[in-house]
XYZ file of C-alpha atoms in Angstrom:
730
model
C 126.616 91.859 50.330
C 128.815 91.377 53.291
C 126.060 92.556 55.662
C 123.765 89.719 54.263
C 126.137 86.862 54.912
C 127.160 88.294 58.330
C 123.492 88.349 59.119
C 123.058 84.780 57.863
C 125.894 83.419 59.927
C 124.608 85.328 62.978
C 121.211 83.735 62.591
C 122.691 80.229 62.209
C 124.888 80.670 65.255
C 122.205 82.259 67.383
C 119.984 79.406 66.452
C 122.296 76.726 67.860
C 120.935 76.801 71.492
C 117.448 76.068 70.354
C 118.589 73.177 68.196
C 120.522 71.781 71.200
C 117.709 72.385 73.711
C 117.016 68.771 74.272
C 120.672 68.021 74.899
C 121.429 71.017 77.049
C 117.965 71.439 78.379
C 118.143 75.172 77.716
C 114.869 77.186 78.311
C 115.465 80.520 76.810
C 116.971 81.075 73.338
C 118.980 84.307 72.590
C 117.147 87.329 71.431
C 117.111 87.114 67.601
C 116.588 90.874 67.236
C 120.058 91.484 68.698
C 121.691 89.155 66.287
C 122.303 91.572 63.452
C 124.103 94.036 65.666
C 126.640 91.348 66.740
C 129.946 91.132 64.867
C 130.384 87.909 62.948
C 133.668 86.558 61.667
C 133.144 84.272 58.706
C 135.674 82.304 56.760
C 134.933 80.152 53.676
C 136.511 79.079 50.434
C 133.742 80.775 48.448
C 131.000 83.356 49.251
C 128.542 84.186 46.421
C 124.955 85.342 45.790
C 122.235 83.404 44.036
C 120.049 86.106 42.538
C 117.305 83.821 41.261
C 116.764 82.319 44.604
C 117.484 85.589 46.520
C 120.055 83.815 48.689
C 123.581 84.267 50.050
C 125.798 81.142 50.004
C 129.188 80.298 51.709
C 130.891 77.113 50.635
C 133.929 75.077 51.451
C 135.476 74.900 55.008
C 132.843 77.304 56.290
C 133.691 78.576 59.844
C 131.810 81.358 61.515
C 132.502 82.862 64.878
C 129.649 84.658 66.642
C 129.344 85.707 70.265
C 131.848 83.078 71.348
C 130.236 80.294 69.432
C 131.826 78.455 66.389
C 129.965 76.978 63.455
C 131.719 74.800 60.959
C 129.908 73.315 57.893
C 130.538 72.400 54.285
C 127.827 74.977 53.148
C 125.762 77.817 54.575
C 122.770 79.378 52.892
C 120.693 82.339 53.876
C 117.399 82.862 51.966
C 116.363 86.599 52.037
C 112.789 85.801 50.969
C 112.037 83.194 53.624
C 114.605 84.635 56.090
C 115.716 81.084 56.877
C 119.279 79.858 57.431
C 120.457 76.423 56.382
C 123.809 74.747 57.110
C 124.562 71.376 55.573
C 127.508 68.891 55.419
C 129.412 67.946 58.578
C 127.797 70.655 60.709
C 129.656 71.171 63.983
C 128.662 73.843 66.600
C 131.077 74.591 69.546
C 129.321 76.480 72.310
C 130.982 78.850 74.877
C 130.875 76.173 77.596
C 132.804 73.665 75.452
C 129.906 71.489 74.526
C 129.799 70.176 70.901
C 126.839 69.570 68.693
C 126.876 67.708 65.381
C 124.402 67.230 62.544
C 124.110 66.565 58.893
C 121.739 69.490 58.330
C 120.502 72.479 60.304
C 117.778 74.882 59.338
C 116.222 77.682 61.373
C 113.943 80.678 60.868
C 114.936 84.273 61.395
C 112.782 84.600 64.527
C 114.218 81.384 65.909
C 110.712 80.047 66.790
C 111.053 77.044 64.519
C 113.850 74.970 62.915
C 115.206 71.434 62.596
C 118.371 69.366 62.655
C 118.910 66.110 60.843
C 121.327 63.413 62.187
C 121.736 65.324 65.310
C 124.185 64.580 68.227
C 125.806 66.493 71.050
C 128.654 65.959 73.546
C 127.965 67.972 76.650
C 130.401 69.446 79.183
C 129.775 66.770 81.754
C 130.896 64.090 79.308
C 127.401 62.803 78.492
C 126.176 62.201 74.897
C 122.826 62.550 73.113
C 122.010 61.310 69.714
C 118.840 61.664 67.663
C 117.687 61.048 64.130
C 116.188 64.550 64.096
C 115.673 67.536 66.439
C 112.800 69.886 65.814
C 111.922 73.272 67.305
C 108.304 74.368 66.997
C 106.592 77.592 67.641
C 105.437 77.906 71.255
C 108.682 76.714 72.795
C 108.304 72.979 72.044
C 111.496 71.122 71.343
C 111.397 67.544 70.217
C 113.786 64.760 69.179
C 112.979 61.459 67.555
C 114.821 58.159 68.030
C 116.755 59.527 70.922
C 119.727 57.850 72.720
C 121.290 59.382 75.892
C 124.173 58.232 78.007
C 126.589 59.782 80.524
C 129.112 56.984 79.773
C 132.224 57.540 77.610
C 131.860 56.113 74.110
C 134.785 54.378 72.512
C 133.766 53.171 69.025
C 137.333 52.180 68.147
C 137.309 49.541 70.791
C 133.803 48.430 70.010
C 132.795 48.888 73.622
C 129.138 49.569 74.548
C 128.327 52.170 77.162
C 127.395 50.829 80.551
C 123.963 52.278 80.281
C 121.857 54.163 77.752
C 118.346 55.629 77.729
C 116.484 55.078 74.485
C 113.235 56.726 73.561
C 111.037 56.913 70.461
C 110.432 60.529 71.168
C 111.537 63.217 73.740
C 110.005 66.548 74.188
C 110.859 69.656 76.122
C 108.026 72.115 76.638
C 109.790 75.330 77.547
C 106.582 76.914 78.811
C 105.756 74.232 81.312
C 109.436 73.396 81.707
C 108.794 69.580 81.570
C 110.632 66.826 79.866
C 108.695 63.914 78.627
C 109.544 60.646 76.868
C 107.579 58.135 74.875
C 108.538 54.451 74.815
C 111.596 54.848 76.988
C 113.832 51.904 77.626
C 116.847 51.791 80.073
C 119.583 49.550 78.631
C 122.363 48.220 80.830
C 125.389 46.787 78.904
C 123.200 46.732 75.800
C 120.478 44.676 77.572
C 117.042 46.332 78.107
C 116.239 46.396 81.823
C 113.363 48.905 82.327
C 110.613 49.941 80.000
C 108.604 53.171 80.509
C 105.627 53.747 78.103
C 105.700 57.308 79.324
C 108.281 59.092 81.505
C 108.307 62.770 82.472
C 110.372 64.942 84.752
C 111.017 68.683 85.160
C 113.664 70.419 83.109
C 116.662 70.506 85.550
C 117.058 74.242 84.814
C 113.563 74.933 85.905
C 112.107 75.569 89.296
C 110.926 72.649 91.447
C 108.054 70.774 89.711
C 105.488 68.278 90.879
C 105.619 64.783 89.558
C 106.191 61.022 90.185
C 109.446 59.884 91.742
C 111.295 56.605 91.393
C 109.193 53.810 93.061
C 110.424 51.266 95.587
C 109.593 47.669 94.772
C 110.575 44.544 96.684
C 109.733 41.289 98.392
C 109.580 40.863 102.217
C 108.688 38.098 104.488
C 106.724 40.566 106.626
C 104.987 42.552 103.874
C 105.160 40.143 100.950
C 105.522 41.730 97.563
C 105.234 45.471 98.036
C 105.247 48.601 95.827
C 105.623 52.192 97.054
C 105.143 55.019 94.597
C 106.256 58.480 95.818
C 104.720 61.603 94.317
C 106.386 64.954 94.810
C 104.167 68.000 95.189
C 105.816 71.367 94.964
C 103.126 73.057 97.028
C 104.703 76.615 96.841
C 107.989 78.253 96.571
C 108.709 77.652 100.197
C 107.031 74.260 100.790
C 106.889 70.760 99.405
C 105.189 67.491 100.143
C 106.043 63.941 99.114
C 103.140 61.535 99.175
C 104.236 57.831 99.231
C 101.388 55.243 99.301
C 102.487 51.643 99.635
C 100.520 48.466 98.735
C 101.682 45.008 99.767
C 100.538 41.447 99.524
C 100.389 40.571 103.208
C 99.117 43.690 104.944
C 96.786 46.646 104.277
C 98.010 49.804 102.376
C 100.146 52.294 104.247
C 100.403 56.030 103.392
C 103.693 57.941 104.159
C 104.047 61.712 103.905
C 107.065 64.001 104.089
C 106.380 67.684 104.491
C 108.962 70.456 104.375
C 108.483 74.181 104.599
C 110.892 77.065 104.937
C 109.905 80.322 106.612
C 111.620 83.700 106.777
C 112.944 82.895 110.293
C 113.297 79.057 110.081
C 111.928 75.859 108.714
C 110.016 72.638 109.604
C 110.455 69.101 108.489
C 107.718 66.392 109.206
C 107.613 62.659 108.298
C 104.437 60.655 109.126
C 102.615 57.475 108.119
C 99.224 55.996 108.633
C 97.620 52.568 108.155
C 94.795 50.430 109.499
C 96.117 47.041 110.373
C 96.618 44.292 112.969
C 99.871 43.445 114.611
C 102.102 41.049 112.594
C 105.328 39.222 113.194
C 108.459 38.861 111.133
C 106.733 36.176 109.009
C 103.783 38.326 108.234
C 101.371 36.431 110.540
C 98.724 38.774 111.835
C 97.300 38.760 115.358
C 95.453 41.188 117.690
C 92.974 43.978 116.915
C 92.810 45.912 113.661
C 93.117 49.618 114.361
C 94.651 52.814 113.063
C 98.436 52.907 113.454
C 101.128 55.307 112.483
C 104.117 57.497 113.519
C 105.174 61.081 113.401
C 108.757 62.330 113.426
C 109.436 65.997 112.905
C 111.416 69.099 113.867
C 111.407 72.905 113.485
C 113.698 75.654 114.447
C 113.050 79.466 114.216
C 114.983 82.638 115.080
C 113.241 85.148 117.271
C 116.125 87.660 116.993
C 119.975 87.583 116.706
C 120.261 85.968 120.165
C 117.197 83.826 120.708
C 115.736 80.844 118.905
C 112.970 78.517 119.631
C 112.091 75.080 118.258
C 110.423 71.733 118.553
C 111.083 68.053 117.964
C 108.405 65.436 117.888
C 108.887 61.690 117.916
C 105.886 59.388 118.565
C 104.315 56.228 117.223
C 101.154 54.258 118.061
C 102.942 50.959 119.169
C 106.549 50.209 120.035
C 107.376 47.856 117.185
C 105.622 49.816 114.367
C 108.894 51.163 112.952
C 110.483 47.675 112.827
C 107.415 46.165 111.140
C 107.474 48.613 108.283
C 111.244 49.261 108.267
C 111.004 52.984 108.923
C 114.048 55.090 109.479
C 114.506 58.330 111.434
C 115.128 57.349 114.994
C 118.254 58.852 116.671
C 118.298 61.923 114.454
C 118.925 65.300 116.112
C 115.600 67.130 116.386
C 116.406 69.698 119.111
C 118.811 70.595 121.857
C 118.440 67.126 123.467
C 119.139 63.662 121.990
C 117.116 60.511 122.663
C 118.547 57.137 123.739
C 118.241 53.988 121.563
C 114.743 52.740 121.397
C 113.335 55.826 123.134
C 111.443 58.479 121.519
C 111.859 62.072 122.645
C 109.557 64.941 121.946
C 110.739 68.538 122.936
C 109.713 72.167 122.799
C 112.567 74.473 123.531
C 114.031 77.933 123.512
C 117.716 78.950 123.450
C 119.326 82.331 124.109
C 123.052 83.140 123.952
C 124.920 86.487 124.089
C 128.395 87.671 124.882
C 127.883 87.172 128.687
C 124.970 84.878 129.140
C 123.463 81.528 128.034
C 119.932 80.151 128.667
C 117.876 77.137 127.501
C 114.494 75.971 128.546
C 112.695 72.856 127.334
C 109.603 70.728 127.794
C 110.308 67.024 127.221
C 108.278 63.918 126.849
C 109.692 60.341 126.450
C 108.062 57.271 124.846
C 109.694 53.843 125.447
C 109.975 51.314 122.705
C 111.897 48.628 124.708
C 110.313 45.451 125.771
C 110.665 46.230 129.479
C 109.296 49.792 129.317
C 106.109 50.371 131.346
C 103.612 52.877 129.906
C 103.607 56.022 131.979
C 106.781 55.154 133.923
C 109.055 57.475 131.792
C 108.778 61.080 132.927
C 107.450 64.273 131.274
C 109.795 67.123 132.119
C 107.826 70.405 132.474
C 110.182 72.318 132.321
C 113.955 71.598 132.220
C 115.897 75.036 132.503
C 119.413 76.151 132.742
C 120.595 79.851 132.689
C 124.026 81.323 133.291
C 125.503 84.800 133.530
C 129.207 85.307 133.578
C 131.779 88.123 134.042
C 135.408 88.699 133.091
C 137.105 90.046 136.138
C 140.436 90.703 134.361
C 143.328 89.733 136.559
C 140.880 88.304 139.138
C 139.667 85.575 136.782
C 136.127 84.722 135.679
C 132.860 84.437 137.678
C 129.424 83.242 136.877
C 125.959 82.658 138.501
C 123.585 80.016 137.324
C 120.081 78.693 137.913
C 118.487 75.402 136.901
C 115.142 73.632 137.437
C 113.759 70.244 136.488
C 110.072 69.325 136.983
C 109.356 65.547 136.382
C 105.910 64.119 136.198
C 104.825 60.474 135.862
C 101.587 58.624 135.476
C 103.221 55.551 137.040
C 105.891 56.194 139.720
C 107.148 59.212 141.755
C 107.150 62.808 140.769
C 109.916 65.260 141.703
C 110.714 69.022 141.291
C 114.203 70.548 141.600
C 115.440 74.137 141.720
C 119.150 74.925 141.874
C 121.101 78.157 142.168
C 124.863 78.327 142.075
C 127.944 80.368 141.427
C 131.409 79.532 140.143
C 134.802 81.361 140.127
C 138.146 80.393 138.375
C 141.361 82.055 137.524
C 144.410 81.161 135.399
C 147.967 82.126 136.369
C 151.482 81.241 135.081
C 153.868 80.881 137.903
C 157.712 81.287 137.821
C 159.302 78.218 136.270
C 156.540 77.588 133.813
C 153.877 76.102 136.189
C 150.289 76.836 135.530
C 148.080 77.580 138.507
C 144.252 77.513 138.236
C 142.397 78.102 141.480
C 138.534 77.591 141.556
C 135.544 77.569 143.791
C 131.886 76.649 143.318
C 128.812 76.804 145.557
C 125.305 75.511 144.771
C 122.025 75.253 146.647
C 119.401 72.660 145.618
C 115.755 72.425 146.747
C 113.699 69.343 145.998
C 109.931 68.937 146.401
C 109.323 65.165 146.302
C 106.445 62.743 146.356
C 106.009 62.206 150.001
C 104.500 58.627 149.444
C 107.850 57.365 148.139
C 110.300 59.739 149.711
C 108.852 60.072 153.176
C 109.602 63.791 153.448
C 107.983 66.024 150.800
C 110.876 68.548 150.819
C 114.604 68.300 150.800
C 117.337 70.906 150.437
C 121.053 70.933 150.548
C 124.078 73.302 150.111
C 127.024 71.841 148.239
C 130.369 73.239 147.087
C 134.029 72.666 146.234
C 137.164 74.752 146.332
C 140.634 73.828 145.135
C 143.223 74.238 142.474
C 144.758 72.649 139.331
C 148.515 72.776 138.890
C 150.288 71.633 135.701
C 153.802 71.742 134.392
C 153.910 71.592 130.608
C 157.352 70.693 129.126
C 158.258 70.909 125.433
C 161.407 69.676 123.679
C 161.495 70.776 120.068
C 163.487 68.582 117.715
C 164.663 68.360 114.124
C 162.167 65.689 113.215
C 159.847 65.395 116.245
C 158.534 67.724 119.007
C 157.941 66.036 122.357
C 155.653 67.430 125.007
C 155.044 66.188 128.614
C 152.535 67.600 131.039
C 152.010 66.217 134.515
C 148.899 67.696 136.048
C 147.401 67.617 139.618
C 143.975 68.704 140.920
C 143.223 68.946 144.613
C 139.931 70.030 146.061
C 137.794 69.849 149.177
C 133.992 69.898 149.205
C 131.052 69.557 151.446
C 130.534 66.116 153.188
C 127.392 64.107 153.135
C 126.195 65.777 149.924
C 123.923 62.972 148.823
C 120.788 62.474 150.871
C 119.141 59.051 150.162
C 115.784 60.753 149.888
C 116.943 62.605 146.785
C 116.243 60.546 143.686
C 118.836 60.136 141.053
C 117.082 60.996 137.748
C 119.955 62.448 135.664
C 123.042 60.388 136.396
C 121.727 56.845 136.233
C 124.394 55.679 133.703
C 127.155 58.272 134.545
C 130.689 57.145 134.335
C 133.698 59.392 135.096
C 136.527 59.060 132.565
C 139.698 60.930 131.760
C 137.698 63.906 130.319
C 136.248 64.691 133.766
C 139.321 63.677 135.812
C 140.239 67.260 136.846
C 136.686 68.473 137.555
C 136.005 69.237 141.179
C 132.640 67.652 140.897
C 133.171 64.584 138.833
C 129.445 63.830 138.260
C 127.308 65.089 135.361
C 123.844 66.399 136.188
C 122.473 67.728 139.551
C 121.017 64.841 141.518
C 124.365 63.462 142.552
C 127.267 65.614 143.830
C 130.850 64.679 144.685
C 132.001 66.462 147.808
C 134.653 65.654 150.389
C 138.334 65.714 149.641
C 139.622 64.549 146.319
C 142.999 64.400 144.548
C 143.460 63.695 140.652
C 146.827 63.152 138.931
C 147.632 62.421 135.381
C 150.475 62.527 132.892
C 149.881 63.548 129.252
C 152.540 62.844 126.573
C 152.506 63.938 123.047
C 154.916 63.414 120.094
C 154.373 65.423 116.855
C 156.582 64.560 113.798
C 157.389 67.240 111.309
C 156.120 65.106 108.351
C 152.785 64.571 109.909
C 152.321 61.569 112.420
C 151.235 62.395 115.836
C 151.022 60.205 119.074
C 149.368 61.259 122.327
C 148.365 59.555 125.547
C 146.868 60.419 128.961
C 147.140 58.199 131.994
C 145.822 59.001 135.426
C 143.425 58.284 138.386
C 141.563 59.920 141.316
C 141.724 59.530 145.082
C 138.896 60.431 147.516
C 139.100 61.109 151.274
C 136.039 58.953 152.113
C 133.588 56.570 150.546
C 130.177 57.837 149.389
C 127.590 55.054 149.080
C 125.523 57.098 146.640
C 128.096 56.187 143.865
C 128.023 52.666 142.298
C 130.910 50.816 140.681
C 129.940 51.971 137.164
C 130.361 55.643 138.150
C 134.030 55.220 138.891
C 133.611 57.282 142.069
C 132.909 54.443 144.456
C 135.365 53.830 147.336
C 138.375 55.950 147.937
C 140.213 55.311 144.628
C 139.065 55.321 141.168
C 140.120 52.934 138.460
C 143.134 53.854 136.331
C 141.958 55.762 133.166
C 143.914 56.021 129.909
C 143.362 57.494 126.548
C 145.598 57.229 123.588
C 145.612 58.363 119.917
C 147.897 57.425 117.044
C 147.255 59.617 114.036
C 148.992 58.866 110.728
C 146.612 60.905 108.639
C 144.258 59.211 106.139
C 146.376 56.051 106.204
C 145.639 55.133 109.870
C 144.143 56.606 113.066
C 143.547 54.677 116.271
C 141.649 56.065 119.203
C 141.621 54.005 122.387
C 139.975 54.538 125.853
C 140.843 52.064 128.660
C 139.684 51.714 132.235
C 141.920 49.420 134.520
C 140.840 48.023 137.943
C 142.409 49.924 140.862
C 143.212 46.582 142.407
C 145.367 44.467 140.168
C 145.077 46.540 137.008
C 142.556 44.089 135.430
C 140.844 45.383 132.261
C 137.431 46.701 133.140
C 136.641 48.530 129.954
C 138.277 49.094 126.567
C 136.943 50.989 123.544
C 139.123 51.129 120.441
C 138.257 52.754 117.129
C 140.372 52.466 113.960
C 139.906 54.279 110.664
C 142.039 53.765 107.519
C 141.868 54.967 103.920
C 144.002 54.528 100.883
C 143.701 54.311 97.103
C 142.506 50.710 97.296
C 140.532 50.539 100.637
C 138.695 52.340 103.236
C 137.674 50.759 106.532
C 136.337 51.523 110.008
C 136.747 49.188 112.967
C 135.696 49.275 116.542
C 136.173 46.900 119.443
C 134.685 47.093 122.903
C 134.693 45.056 126.076
C 133.018 45.752 129.384
C 133.580 43.544 132.456
C 130.695 42.198 134.497
C 131.775 44.587 137.304
C 130.731 47.610 135.155
C 127.512 46.063 133.706
C 124.140 46.643 135.317
C 123.205 43.117 134.026
C 126.156 41.555 135.857
C 127.631 39.905 132.778
C 130.525 40.696 130.505
C 129.831 42.459 127.166
C 132.157 42.174 124.236
C 131.678 43.141 120.534
C 133.284 44.226 117.347
C 132.179 46.505 114.503
C 133.660 46.472 111.010
C 132.764 48.430 107.889
C 134.526 49.314 104.626
C 135.242 48.735 101.047
C 138.191 47.095 99.298
C 138.819 47.953 95.627
C 140.021 44.760 93.973
C 140.392 46.261 90.518
C 139.697 49.672 89.050
C 136.049 48.711 88.502
C 135.189 46.007 91.058
C 135.091 46.376 94.942
C 134.093 44.176 97.905
C 131.883 45.722 100.523
C 131.689 44.476 104.038
C 130.224 45.399 107.356
C 129.664 43.469 110.567
C 128.399 44.246 114.140
C 129.023 41.184 116.139
C 127.982 40.485 119.808
C 130.881 38.306 120.923
C 129.334 37.761 124.343
C 126.101 36.266 122.913
C 127.828 34.665 119.888
C 125.505 36.441 117.408
C 125.775 38.836 114.523
C 123.685 41.938 115.181
C 124.248 42.935 111.537
C 126.352 41.400 108.826
C 126.690 42.730 105.294
C 128.790 41.446 102.357
C 128.616 42.541 98.763
C 130.284 43.529 95.599
C 130.219 46.780 93.714
C 130.983 47.738 90.069
C 131.769 51.289 89.243
C 132.844 53.155 86.046
C 132.773 56.725 84.896
C 128.955 56.867 84.551
C 127.361 54.343 86.993
C 127.689 52.239 90.175
C 126.092 48.896 90.814
C 125.935 47.373 94.276
C 124.734 43.926 95.246
C 124.709 43.465 99.113
C 123.552 40.560 101.234
C 122.522 41.410 104.841
C 121.479 39.339 107.745
C 120.584 40.248 111.384
C 120.182 37.725 114.197
C 118.493 40.060 116.654
C 115.191 39.177 118.165
C 112.854 41.847 119.504
C 109.648 40.139 120.701
C 107.619 39.337 117.568
C 110.308 40.739 115.196
C 113.021 38.054 114.736
C 116.109 37.412 112.535
C 115.891 38.447 108.915
C 117.885 38.457 105.715
C 117.730 40.689 102.658
C 119.472 41.276 99.317
C 119.797 44.873 98.213
C 120.549 45.983 94.725
C 121.206 49.513 93.817
C 122.126 50.945 90.380
C 123.180 54.539 90.405
C 123.371 56.419 87.054
C 125.416 59.575 86.609
C 122.997 62.520 85.794
C 119.918 60.343 86.279
C 120.307 59.264 89.937
C 119.453 55.988 91.628
C 117.008 53.641 89.830
C 115.977 51.857 93.057
C 116.593 48.721 95.086
C 115.020 45.420 95.734
C 114.876 43.807 99.256
C 114.270 40.144 100.245
C 113.725 39.805 104.029
């Protein structure tokens, strides 16, 4: 008889995953055939046999342990004839992961293909709770629950508190064969108030593979688009590719279709985002004008490995008209899509290859630039075909390091001048420690440039030059360890002499238009980035770096220095900081107190009178009750191409007023023009299972037909269910 009730308890315990399938979303029940061979430990006040009913009964404080699971009930019955197991009275099942399931009554067949639970509820390991009047398992892998309530919020019945949110449904079904969850008459309640109603709602079982289906829609009201609705559909095309199709309809303009395609290959991946519509131009008030035509955009990237040392890739950024992205509020500009980054309101498409080994590096790229700024002229921005850099280097042991490099840039324009450049160079440097602790770093570089220019604009079709520098860097690092703080001082000097008259006026400046030398390039022999400009002649740089590091964490550091030149080179403007014979004073300072506070500051002071020419300060702070980022900048009219002073401030953060409520803020203010580029203010509520944000935003920027706008954004994030969307009012 013992074998019979062991078998009965085993069946009951083995059946528990199928009864909890809807709560745990399990897809594969245990093998019933293996159940009899597992050892079952059963405790009960009474165990007896009902011969007339051919059943085994355990009664009174029944507790069975099987395969790590625990079953508790008032009564357990196994019917030998029907081979069904029934547990009744305060049934509690504790699974191996700690989740708990409760019911008034559980019954299951021996093959586990069917069964039911009455008065079912479960508390899962993530803290969420599911309750149903009944849970049924049917043959064919169909699991269903009636009158379902689900929430990820903690429930405290003693205090009479309602969960922040619950999802109620008349019926919920898990099809284990299709691995889909579906709901009938589902209602999302927030603080006990019905908010959303779904006649039918379906999504893939989270334990399944990717599945196709509808995603959360985007609904809102905009002064440009009017009332709009965008419904994404996710299509799992294959195991390695997926497509999101997002048609949008709106009151003021024609429909727009947006597509996101992603595919992973053995050697890499691609990611494409595009949209298409047929519409006229329209302004920020939704007023249409101009010709109706096809319009759209394409942003995408891909990167692939050719072998262990070489990769190739592409980045594409293009749109039919320069305000298309702002009309439809499309994101994606400024993202990294290759080895080169675009500037604000400039789209960059690139095709590239990169190779790197222990002693070499090479990259080559084809570039195309599209301008979105109001002053951009179509065809005036160049196509670069190609841009190449390659370097080979050697470790010479005691004699230092040497390298040779080659570079080329071919620029083509439909409007304006073309140019082609080929450069070949060599570098050498060594590092020595001299007696007394001085560091000695001699260096030398030599480069030849050849330019083929447009003779109509340059006068002479070909230009060539040989440029170079030689010199040394000397530093004297000093360290004084202390009980509470270590102090370090390091004066450093660089002296070099280079070729004179390095910059021929016939050579166009294409790659250093906005270059500015700061403290990071203070000790470079050639202080210019790029190739078209070169800093020759004699130069001397000096700076002092100080650093203090406390044992308990804080750290302060600062660098202050400047540069002197033997003669003036008219090729350098004031912004470059290489004009005249003396540079401005340059300083950088950091105060790092960990998460509590960090301040980074860069300053440029005029060489005549120490007036402030530029300052850029960034502050970050984070504590239990707040987090914030602030940045302040000021640029004098002397360093601005527009000849006017620029000043601005950026603030962003969150202040937690109570354990549940926070204030959100953000502001980008142009102090010079007395306008707010962007201002955000809002409140947030957050508990253990949800987060609600209400944010008001306003921008005062005007870009041709797109003017100032305001919007209100609402976002409600539910734990385990994700974001339920936002509404915008522009």
